[in-house]
């Protein structure tokens, strides 16, 4: 049992890391908050002083703002549906005894280790290209017309690319949960005459519920900051069709050099992420308490 002296020593040894982490988080956030109330252009570094909530009003009145919020939510919800459902199906498939099971598992999780810009370039130039891509060749083989994915269906293309990257993560977590299911429970359910669907609904799925909530929480946090895939493939277009909130902040900061509006957009993004994380944590907490 830990004594008061050992607890104090533990706090003392953890203090430098905690302080460094707080500085790492608080200083950039504080600077972003400060710049959100200032008018500042790095090409002409003359601060015009405090402008109040003007940057927030200008960012909100931007015609791309509401579209970026909608695109952000569409991306997050769509990728979560694809990865959770696909991850469950792949986990069930990989869990079955088969030849070369280890190789199959490595191939399934390998996309997770590809850098997002590299993955986006591969999808853009080798798979979804309207003339030379794999999808175009398949469409011509069946007598159809190739689809210009990034011109006609930009958000769908982004969702496919991001889901392809995150599907291995969901599969790995859900496979681990699936393999922790007690074999005796499976045998008892089979002896009671339960079919595969009944076992999945009443035994397997409830057992995987905690893993599913963890996957949703972690992926949601990262999906709210998707940026590289959009920059490499569509650059936010056509128009604002594939512009999400992080990409809109990038446009304001590094293309238009409106640091105040970009900082205001960053604060809005932080608030949105915290709201989503709050409800996700509540869902995870309730599930873990069961």
Coordinates of C-alpha atoms in Angstrom, one line a residue:
X1 CA 0.0 0.0 0.0
X2 CA 1.4 3.4 -1.0
X3 CA 2.5 5.6 1.8
X4 CA 2.2 9.4 1.9
X5 CA 6.0 9.7 1.2
X6 CA 5.8 7.5 -2.0
X7 CA 2.8 9.4 -3.3
X8 CA 4.6 12.7 -2.8
X9 CA 7.6 11.3 -4.6
X10 CA 5.5 10.1 -7.4
X11 CA 3.9 13.5 -7.8
X12 CA 7.3 15.2 -7.7
X13 CA 8.6 12.9 -10.5
X14 CA 5.5 13.4 -12.6
X15 CA 5.5 17.2 -12.2
X16 CA 8.0 18.1 -14.9
X17 CA 6.1 16.1 -17.5
X18 CA 2.7 17.5 -16.4
X19 CA 4.1 21.1 -16.5
X20 CA 5.6 20.5 -20.0
X21 CA 2.4 19.1 -21.3
X22 CA 0.4 22.0 -19.9
X23 CA 2.7 24.5 -21.5
X24 CA 2.6 22.6 -24.7
X25 CA -1.2 22.8 -24.7
X26 CA -2.0 26.1 -23.0
X27 CA 0.5 28.4 -24.7
X28 CA -0.6 27.7 -28.4
X29 CA -4.2 27.8 -27.3
X30 CA -3.7 31.1 -25.5
X31 CA -1.9 32.6 -28.5
X32 CA -4.7 31.5 -30.8
X33 CA -7.3 33.0 -28.5
X34 CA -5.3 36.3 -28.4
X35 CA -4.9 36.5 -32.2
X36 CA -8.6 35.8 -32.7
X37 CA -9.3 39.2 -31.2
X38 CA -6.6 41.0 -33.2
X39 CA -6.2 42.1 -36.8
X40 CA -2.8 40.8 -38.0
X41 CA -1.2 40.1 -41.4
X42 CA 2.2 38.4 -41.4
X43 CA 3.1 40.0 -44.7
X44 CA 2.4 43.4 -43.2
X45 CA 3.1 42.9 -39.5
X46 CA 1.3 45.9 -38.2
X47 CA -1.2 45.1 -35.5
X48 CA -4.3 47.3 -35.7
X49 CA -5.1 46.4 -32.1
X50 CA -8.1 44.8 -30.5
X51 CA -11.0 44.2 -32.9
X52 CA -13.3 42.4 -30.5
X53 CA -15.5 39.7 -32.0
X54 CA -15.2 41.0 -35.5
X55 CA -13.0 38.1 -36.6
X56 CA -15.6 35.7 -35.3
X57 CA -18.4 37.6 -37.1
X58 CA -16.4 37.7 -40.4
X59 CA -15.5 34.0 -40.1
X60 CA -19.2 33.1 -39.5
X61 CA -20.4 35.3 -42.4
X62 CA -18.0 33.5 -44.7
X63 CA -20.1 31.7 -47.4
X64 CA -18.0 28.6 -46.8
X65 CA -18.5 28.4 -43.1
X66 CA -21.8 26.6 -42.9
X67 CA -20.8 24.3 -45.8
X68 CA -17.5 23.5 -44.0
X69 CA -19.4 22.5 -40.8
X70 CA -21.8 20.3 -42.9
X71 CA -18.8 18.7 -44.7
X72 CA -17.0 18.1 -41.4
X73 CA -20.0 16.4 -39.8
X74 CA -20.7 14.4 -43.0
X75 CA -17.1 13.2 -43.1
X76 CA -17.1 12.2 -39.5
X77 CA -20.4 10.4 -39.5
X78 CA -19.8 8.6 -42.8
X79 CA -16.3 7.4 -42.0
X80 CA -17.5 6.2 -38.6
X81 CA -20.4 4.2 -40.1
X82 CA -18.1 2.6 -42.7
X83 CA -15.2 1.8 -40.4
X84 CA -17.4 0.5 -37.5
X85 CA -19.6 -1.7 -39.7
X86 CA -16.7 -2.7 -41.9
X87 CA -14.5 -3.3 -39.0
X88 CA -17.0 -5.6 -37.3
X89 CA -17.4 -7.6 -40.6
X90 CA -13.7 -7.9 -41.2
X91 CA -13.1 -8.8 -37.5
X92 CA -15.6 -11.6 -37.8
X93 CA -14.0 -12.8 -41.1
X94 CA -10.4 -12.7 -39.8
X95 CA -11.4 -14.5 -36.6
X96 CA -12.4 -17.5 -38.6
X97 CA -9.8 -20.3 -39.0
X98 CA -8.2 -20.0 -42.4
X99 CA -5.0 -20.7 -44.2
X100 CA -2.5 -17.8 -44.0
X101 CA -4.5 -16.0 -41.3
X102 CA -1.4 -14.1 -40.1
X103 CA -0.7 -12.8 -43.6
X104 CA -4.3 -11.7 -44.0
X105 CA -4.2 -9.8 -40.7
X106 CA -1.0 -8.0 -41.8
X107 CA -2.5 -7.0 -45.1
X108 CA -5.7 -5.8 -43.5
X109 CA -3.9 -3.5 -41.0
X110 CA -1.2 -2.3 -43.5
X111 CA -3.2 0.8 -44.8
X112 CA -3.1 2.3 -41.3
X113 CA 0.7 2.7 -41.6
X114 CA 0.6 4.7 -44.8
X115 CA 1.0 8.5 -44.4
X116 CA -2.3 10.4 -45.3
X117 CA -0.7 12.5 -48.1
X118 CA 0.8 9.4 -49.7
X119 CA -2.4 7.5 -49.5
X120 CA -4.3 10.4 -51.0
X121 CA -1.9 10.7 -53.9
X122 CA -2.2 7.0 -54.6
X123 CA -6.0 7.1 -54.6
X124 CA -5.9 10.3 -56.7
X125 CA -3.5 9.3 -59.4
X126 CA -3.7 5.5 -59.5
X127 CA -7.2 4.5 -58.4
X128 CA -9.7 7.3 -58.9
X129 CA -8.1 9.1 -61.9
X130 CA -10.8 9.6 -64.5
X131 CA -8.6 8.4 -67.3
X132 CA -5.8 6.2 -66.0
X133 CA -7.3 5.0 -62.7
X134 CA -8.3 1.5 -61.7
X135 CA -11.9 2.6 -61.3
X136 CA -11.9 4.1 -64.8
X137 CA -10.6 0.9 -66.3
X138 CA -13.2 -1.2 -64.4
X139 CA -16.0 1.2 -65.7
X140 CA -14.8 0.9 -69.3
X141 CA -14.4 -2.8 -69.0
X142 CA -18.2 -3.1 -68.2
X143 CA -19.1 -0.6 -70.9
X144 CA -19.7 2.4 -68.6
X145 CA -18.3 5.9 -68.5
X146 CA -15.5 6.7 -66.0
X147 CA -16.4 8.9 -63.1
X148 CA -14.5 12.1 -62.3
X149 CA -14.6 11.4 -58.6
X150 CA -12.9 14.6 -57.4
X151 CA -14.9 16.7 -59.8
X152 CA -18.3 15.2 -59.5
X153 CA -18.3 13.5 -56.1
X154 CA -15.5 15.1 -54.1
X155 CA -16.9 14.4 -50.6
X156 CA -17.6 10.8 -51.5
X157 CA -14.0 10.4 -52.7
X158 CA -12.6 12.0 -49.5
X159 CA -14.8 9.7 -47.4
X160 CA -13.6 6.6 -49.2
X161 CA -9.9 7.6 -48.8
X162 CA -10.2 8.5 -45.1
X163 CA -12.3 5.4 -44.4
X164 CA -9.7 3.2 -46.1
X165 CA -7.1 4.6 -43.8
X166 CA -9.1 4.2 -40.6
X167 CA -10.7 0.8 -41.3
X168 CA -7.6 -1.2 -40.2
X169 CA -7.6 0.6 -36.8
X170 CA -11.2 -0.2 -36.2
X171 CA -10.7 -3.8 -37.4
X172 CA -7.7 -4.3 -35.1
X173 CA -9.5 -3.0 -32.0
X174 CA -12.7 -4.9 -32.7
X175 CA -10.8 -8.1 -33.5
X176 CA -9.0 -7.9 -30.1
X177 CA -12.4 -7.5 -28.4
X178 CA -13.9 -10.4 -30.4
X179 CA -11.0 -12.7 -29.5
X180 CA -11.5 -11.9 -25.8
X181 CA -15.0 -13.5 -25.9
X182 CA -15.1 -16.6 -23.8
X183 CA -15.3 -19.7 -25.9
X184 CA -17.5 -21.5 -23.4
X185 CA -20.2 -18.8 -23.9
X186 CA -20.1 -19.5 -27.6
X187 CA -20.4 -23.3 -27.1
X188 CA -23.2 -22.8 -24.6
X189 CA -25.1 -20.7 -27.1
X190 CA -24.6 -23.2 -29.9
X191 CA -25.8 -26.0 -27.6
X192 CA -28.9 -24.0 -26.9
X193 CA -29.6 -23.9 -30.6
X194 CA -28.8 -20.3 -31.3
X195 CA -27.9 -19.6 -34.9
X196 CA -25.1 -17.3 -36.1
X197 CA -27.3 -14.2 -36.3
X198 CA -28.7 -14.8 -32.8
X199 CA -25.3 -15.3 -31.4
X200 CA -24.0 -12.2 -33.1
X201 CA -26.9 -10.0 -31.9
X202 CA -27.2 -11.2 -28.3
X203 CA -23.7 -12.4 -27.5
X204 CA -21.0 -11.0 -29.8
X205 CA -22.2 -7.5 -30.4
X206 CA -22.9 -6.7 -26.7
X207 CA -19.4 -8.0 -25.9
X208 CA -17.9 -5.7 -28.5
X209 CA -19.9 -2.6 -27.4
X210 CA -17.1 -1.2 -25.3
X211 CA -14.5 -1.6 -28.1
X212 CA -17.0 0.1 -30.5
X213 CA -17.4 3.1 -28.2
X214 CA -13.6 3.4 -27.9
X215 CA -13.2 3.3 -31.7
X216 CA -15.9 5.9 -32.1
X217 CA -14.3 8.2 -29.6
X218 CA -10.7 8.0 -30.9
X219 CA -11.7 8.2 -34.5
X220 CA -14.0 11.2 -33.9
X221 CA -11.2 13.2 -32.4
X222 CA -8.9 12.6 -35.4
X223 CA -11.6 12.9 -38.0
X224 CA -12.5 16.4 -36.9
X225 CA -8.9 17.4 -38.0
X226 CA -8.7 15.8 -41.4
X227 CA -6.8 18.1 -43.7
X228 CA -4.0 16.5 -45.7
X229 CA -6.3 14.3 -47.8
X230 CA -8.4 17.3 -48.9
X231 CA -5.3 19.4 -49.7
X232 CA -3.7 16.8 -51.8
X233 CA -6.8 15.7 -53.8
X234 CA -9.5 18.4 -54.2
X235 CA -7.9 21.5 -52.5
X236 CA -11.3 22.1 -51.0
X237 CA -13.2 22.2 -54.3
X238 CA -15.0 22.3 -56.6
X239 CA -16.0 25.6 -54.9
X240 CA -16.5 24.7 -51.3
X241 CA -17.9 21.2 -52.0
X242 CA -15.1 19.4 -50.0
X243 CA -14.0 22.2 -47.7
X244 CA -14.1 21.2 -44.0
X245 CA -13.5 23.4 -41.0
X246 CA -9.7 22.7 -40.6
X247 CA -9.2 23.3 -44.4
X248 CA -11.1 26.6 -44.1
X249 CA -8.8 27.7 -41.3
X250 CA -5.8 26.8 -43.4
X251 CA -7.2 28.9 -46.3
X252 CA -7.7 31.9 -44.1
X253 CA -4.2 31.6 -42.4
X254 CA -1.8 30.5 -45.2
X255 CA -3.6 31.6 -48.4
X256 CA -5.4 34.8 -47.4
X257 CA -3.0 35.6 -44.5
X258 CA -6.0 36.6 -42.3
X259 CA -4.5 35.4 -39.0
X260 CA -7.3 36.8 -36.9
X261 CA -10.1 35.1 -38.8
X262 CA -8.0 31.9 -38.9
X263 CA -7.5 32.0 -35.2
X264 CA -11.2 32.6 -34.7
X265 CA -11.9 29.6 -36.8
X266 CA -9.4 27.6 -34.8
X267 CA -11.2 28.5 -31.6
X268 CA -14.5 27.5 -33.1
X269 CA -13.0 24.2 -34.2
X270 CA -11.7 23.6 -30.7
X271 CA -15.1 24.3 -29.2
X272 CA -16.8 21.9 -31.7
X273 CA -14.2 19.2 -31.0
X274 CA -14.7 19.5 -27.2
X275 CA -18.5 19.4 -27.6
X276 CA -18.2 16.2 -29.6
X277 CA -15.6 14.7 -27.3
X278 CA -17.8 15.6 -24.2
X279 CA -20.8 13.6 -25.5
X280 CA -18.5 10.8 -26.8
X281 CA -16.8 10.5 -23.4
X282 CA -20.2 10.4 -21.7
X283 CA -21.2 7.6 -24.0
X284 CA -18.0 5.7 -23.4
X285 CA -18.3 6.3 -19.6
X286 CA -21.8 4.9 -19.5
X287 CA -20.7 1.9 -21.6
X288 CA -17.7 1.2 -19.4
X289 CA -19.8 1.3 -16.2
X290 CA -22.0 -1.5 -17.4

